[in-house]
Amino acid sequence: MVNITNAEMEIMRIVWDSGERLTTKDIMEKLPGKKTTTILTLAGRLIDKGVLKSVKLGRSHAHEYWAEISEEDYQKLQTRNFIRSIYNGSAKSLISTLFQDENLTEEDIAELRAFIEKQVKCDD
């Protein structure tokens, strides 16, 4: 299971949102106030976790980064892990909890119903 911290997620969101390779400088411009060493440390952790790739540019501390995993794939992985750990692997229990939530609007319920119906039709 890959867990990305909030600080690491800031970098991943920048990389995912760009859709292209970014340099250390590009990331620093999007995170004013963060030191180069902090960005390099966080990026290194993300590389170790297998969600970010990089190549060093020249002799400086500059790197070029790109996502090894898409945001959608990361969300799927985290959702599966959440359902496994919190709901003992039961998506039905998760959906049941959502429907019992008092904050769920009629529109939310209609969207969920439409999504489920669409999935059932795709399986036919």
PDB file of C-alpha atoms in Angstrom:
ATOM      1  CA  MET A   1       0.000   0.000   0.000  1.00  0.00           C
ATOM      2  CA  VAL A   2       1.348   3.410  -0.992  1.00  0.00           C
ATOM      3  CA  ASN A   3       0.623   6.215   1.429  1.00  0.00           C
ATOM      4  CA  ILE A   4       1.360   9.734   0.299  1.00  0.00           C
ATOM      5  CA  THR A   5       1.611  12.379   3.014  1.00  0.00           C
ATOM      6  CA  ASN A   6      -0.092  15.762   2.649  1.00  0.00           C
ATOM      7  CA  ALA A   7       3.233  17.449   1.893  1.00  0.00           C
ATOM      8  CA  GLU A   8       4.060  14.828  -0.748  1.00  0.00           C
ATOM      9  CA  MET A   9       0.563  15.144  -2.194  1.00  0.00           C
ATOM     10  CA  GLU A  10       1.219  18.831  -2.919  1.00  0.00           C
ATOM     11  CA  ILE A  11       3.985  17.786  -5.278  1.00  0.00           C
ATOM     12  CA  MET A  12       1.974  14.968  -6.848  1.00  0.00           C
ATOM     13  CA  ARG A  13      -0.980  17.274  -7.525  1.00  0.00           C
ATOM     14  CA  ILE A  14       1.342  19.716  -9.291  1.00  0.00           C
ATOM     15  CA  VAL A  15       2.805  16.914 -11.403  1.00  0.00           C
ATOM     16  CA  TRP A  16      -0.600  15.349 -12.158  1.00  0.00           C
ATOM     17  CA  ASP A  17      -2.161  18.720 -13.002  1.00  0.00           C
ATOM     18  CA  SER A  18       0.648  19.609 -15.399  1.00  0.00           C
ATOM     19  CA  GLY A  19       0.397  16.374 -17.350  1.00  0.00           C
ATOM     20  CA  GLU A  20       4.012  16.743 -18.415  1.00  0.00           C
ATOM     21  CA  ARG A  21       7.521  16.552 -17.051  1.00  0.00           C
ATOM     22  CA  LEU A  22       8.427  19.286 -14.591  1.00  0.00           C
ATOM     23  CA  THR A  23      11.758  20.540 -13.316  1.00  0.00           C
ATOM     24  CA  THR A  24      12.591  21.243  -9.701  1.00  0.00           C
ATOM     25  CA  LYS A  25      12.270  24.951 -10.567  1.00  0.00           C
ATOM     26  CA  ASP A  26       8.777  24.415 -12.022  1.00  0.00           C
ATOM     27  CA  ILE A  27       7.642  22.761  -8.801  1.00  0.00           C
ATOM     28  CA  MET A  28       9.289  25.447  -6.655  1.00  0.00           C
ATOM     29  CA  GLU A  29       7.377  28.147  -8.552  1.00  0.00           C
ATOM     30  CA  LYS A  30       4.105  26.420  -7.659  1.00  0.00           C
ATOM     31  CA  LEU A  31       5.117  26.021  -4.005  1.00  0.00           C
ATOM     32  CA  PRO A  32       6.390  29.421  -2.913  1.00  0.00           C
ATOM     33  CA  GLY A  33       8.005  29.317   0.487  1.00  0.00           C
ATOM     34  CA  LYS A  34       9.274  25.741   0.152  1.00  0.00           C
ATOM     35  CA  LYS A  35      13.023  25.308   0.090  1.00  0.00           C
ATOM     36  CA  THR A  36      14.768  23.380  -2.661  1.00  0.00           C
ATOM     37  CA  THR A  37      16.015  20.845  -0.127  1.00  0.00           C
ATOM     38  CA  THR A  38      12.454  20.245   1.086  1.00  0.00           C
ATOM     39  CA  ILE A  39      11.200  19.659  -2.444  1.00  0.00           C
ATOM     40  CA  LEU A  40      14.117  17.335  -3.192  1.00  0.00           C
ATOM     41  CA  THR A  41      13.457  15.396   0.024  1.00  0.00           C
ATOM     42  CA  LEU A  42       9.727  15.037  -0.649  1.00  0.00           C
ATOM     43  CA  ALA A  43      10.348  14.099  -4.283  1.00  0.00           C
ATOM     44  CA  GLY A  44      12.896  11.514  -3.154  1.00  0.00           C
ATOM     45  CA  ARG A  45      10.327   9.925  -0.871  1.00  0.00           C
ATOM     46  CA  LEU A  46       7.805   9.832  -3.722  1.00  0.00           C
ATOM     47  CA  ILE A  47      10.402   8.182  -5.957  1.00  0.00           C
ATOM     48  CA  ASP A  48      11.108   5.603  -3.232  1.00  0.00           C
ATOM     49  CA  LYS A  49       7.365   4.917  -3.026  1.00  0.00           C
ATOM     50  CA  GLY A  50       7.255   4.323  -6.785  1.00  0.00           C
ATOM     51  CA  VAL A  51       4.788   7.080  -7.665  1.00  0.00           C
ATOM     52  CA  LEU A  52       7.266   9.595  -9.112  1.00  0.00           C
ATOM     53  CA  LYS A  53      10.196   9.215 -11.500  1.00  0.00           C
ATOM     54  CA  SER A  54      13.048  11.599 -12.123  1.00  0.00           C
ATOM     55  CA  VAL A  55      16.210  12.224 -14.014  1.00  0.00           C
ATOM     56  CA  LYS A  56      18.981  14.540 -12.831  1.00  0.00           C
ATOM     57  CA  LEU A  57      19.712  17.506 -15.086  1.00  0.00           C
ATOM     58  CA  GLY A  58      23.405  18.267 -15.287  1.00  0.00           C
ATOM     59  CA  ARG A  59      25.538  18.723 -12.185  1.00  0.00           C
ATOM     60  CA  SER A  60      23.141  20.926 -10.257  1.00  0.00           C
ATOM     61  CA  HIS A  61      20.358  19.885  -7.880  1.00  0.00           C
ATOM     62  CA  ALA A  62      17.891  20.238 -10.739  1.00  0.00           C
ATOM     63  CA  HIS A  63      15.809  17.241 -11.708  1.00  0.00           C
ATOM     64  CA  GLU A  64      13.022  16.561 -14.145  1.00  0.00           C
ATOM     65  CA  TYR A  65      10.015  14.747 -12.650  1.00  0.00           C
ATOM     66  CA  TRP A  66       7.024  12.869 -13.999  1.00  0.00           C
ATOM     67  CA  ALA A  67       4.312  10.692 -12.492  1.00  0.00           C
ATOM     68  CA  GLU A  68       4.857   6.943 -12.475  1.00  0.00           C
ATOM     69  CA  ILE A  69       1.207   6.393 -11.520  1.00  0.00           C
ATOM     70  CA  SER A  70      -1.780   8.393 -12.734  1.00  0.00           C
ATOM     71  CA  GLU A  71      -3.973  10.262 -10.289  1.00  0.00           C
ATOM     72  CA  GLU A  72      -6.891   8.022 -11.248  1.00  0.00           C
ATOM     73  CA  ASP A  73      -4.883   4.846 -10.605  1.00  0.00           C
ATOM     74  CA  TYR A  74      -3.716   6.215  -7.247  1.00  0.00           C
ATOM     75  CA  GLN A  75      -7.312   7.039  -6.294  1.00  0.00           C
ATOM     76  CA  LYS A  76      -8.431   3.529  -7.257  1.00  0.00           C
ATOM     77  CA  LEU A  77      -5.627   1.964  -5.231  1.00  0.00           C
ATOM     78  CA  GLN A  78      -6.403   4.084  -2.173  1.00  0.00           C
ATOM     79  CA  THR A  79     -10.142   3.406  -2.478  1.00  0.00           C
ATOM     80  CA  ARG A  80      -9.564  -0.360  -2.664  1.00  0.00           C
ATOM     81  CA  ASN A  81      -7.280  -0.184   0.370  1.00  0.00           C
ATOM     82  CA  PHE A  82      -9.831   1.926   2.263  1.00  0.00           C
ATOM     83  CA  ILE A  83     -12.661  -0.503   1.515  1.00  0.00           C
ATOM     84  CA  ARG A  84     -10.457  -3.449   2.484  1.00  0.00           C
ATOM     85  CA  SER A  85      -9.315  -1.928   5.773  1.00  0.00           C
ATOM     86  CA  ILE A  86     -12.451  -0.085   6.925  1.00  0.00           C
ATOM     87  CA  TYR A  87     -15.249  -2.145   5.372  1.00  0.00           C
ATOM     88  CA  ASN A  88     -13.588  -5.576   5.403  1.00  0.00           C
ATOM     89  CA  GLY A  89     -13.527  -5.537   1.594  1.00  0.00           C
ATOM     90  CA  SER A  90     -17.258  -4.894   1.208  1.00  0.00           C
ATOM     91  CA  ALA A  91     -18.128  -2.137  -1.266  1.00  0.00           C
ATOM     92  CA  LYS A  92     -21.767  -2.796  -0.344  1.00  0.00           C
ATOM     93  CA  SER A  93     -21.039  -1.716   3.242  1.00  0.00           C
ATOM     94  CA  LEU A  94     -19.400   1.473   1.978  1.00  0.00           C
ATOM     95  CA  ILE A  95     -22.378   2.306  -0.221  1.00  0.00           C
ATOM     96  CA  SER A  96     -24.760   1.473   2.614  1.00  0.00           C
ATOM     97  CA  THR A  97     -22.896   3.927   4.840  1.00  0.00           C
ATOM     98  CA  LEU A  98     -23.125   6.598   2.142  1.00  0.00           C
ATOM     99  CA  PHE A  99     -26.889   6.118   1.851  1.00  0.00           C
ATOM    100  CA  GLN A 100     -27.301   6.359   5.625  1.00  0.00           C
ATOM    101  CA  ASP A 101     -25.392   9.642   5.692  1.00  0.00           C
ATOM    102  CA  GLU A 102     -27.783  12.488   6.441  1.00  0.00           C
ATOM    103  CA  ASN A 103     -25.704  14.862   4.288  1.00  0.00           C
ATOM    104  CA  LEU A 104     -26.449  12.919   1.104  1.00  0.00           C
ATOM    105  CA  THR A 105     -28.834  14.948  -1.057  1.00  0.00           C
ATOM    106  CA  GLU A 106     -31.510  13.550  -3.345  1.00  0.00           C
ATOM    107  CA  GLU A 107     -29.299  14.636  -6.244  1.00  0.00           C
ATOM    108  CA  ASP A 108     -26.364  12.679  -4.779  1.00  0.00           C
ATOM    109  CA  ILE A 109     -28.544   9.590  -4.424  1.00  0.00           C
ATOM    110  CA  ALA A 110     -29.833   9.969  -8.006  1.00  0.00           C
ATOM    111  CA  GLU A 111     -26.249  10.224  -9.290  1.00  0.00           C
ATOM    112  CA  LEU A 112     -25.207   7.120  -7.355  1.00  0.00           C
ATOM    113  CA  ARG A 113     -28.253   5.216  -8.606  1.00  0.00           C
ATOM    114  CA  ALA A 114     -27.542   6.235 -12.213  1.00  0.00           C
ATOM    115  CA  PHE A 115     -23.901   5.206 -11.851  1.00  0.00           C
ATOM    116  CA  ILE A 116     -24.822   1.781 -10.465  1.00  0.00           C
ATOM    117  CA  GLU A 117     -27.440   1.235 -13.172  1.00  0.00           C
ATOM    118  CA  LYS A 118     -24.891   2.155 -15.842  1.00  0.00           C
ATOM    119  CA  GLN A 119     -22.384  -0.324 -14.377  1.00  0.00           C
ATOM    120  CA  VAL A 120     -25.007  -3.090 -14.353  1.00  0.00           C
ATOM    121  CA  LYS A 121     -25.879  -2.410 -18.024  1.00  0.00           C
ATOM    122  CA  CYS A 122     -22.182  -2.527 -18.966  1.00  0.00           C
ATOM    123  CA  ASP A 123     -21.896  -5.981 -17.399  1.00  0.00           C
ATOM    124  CA  ASP A 124     -24.827  -7.367 -19.455  1.00  0.00           C
TER     125      ASP A 124
END
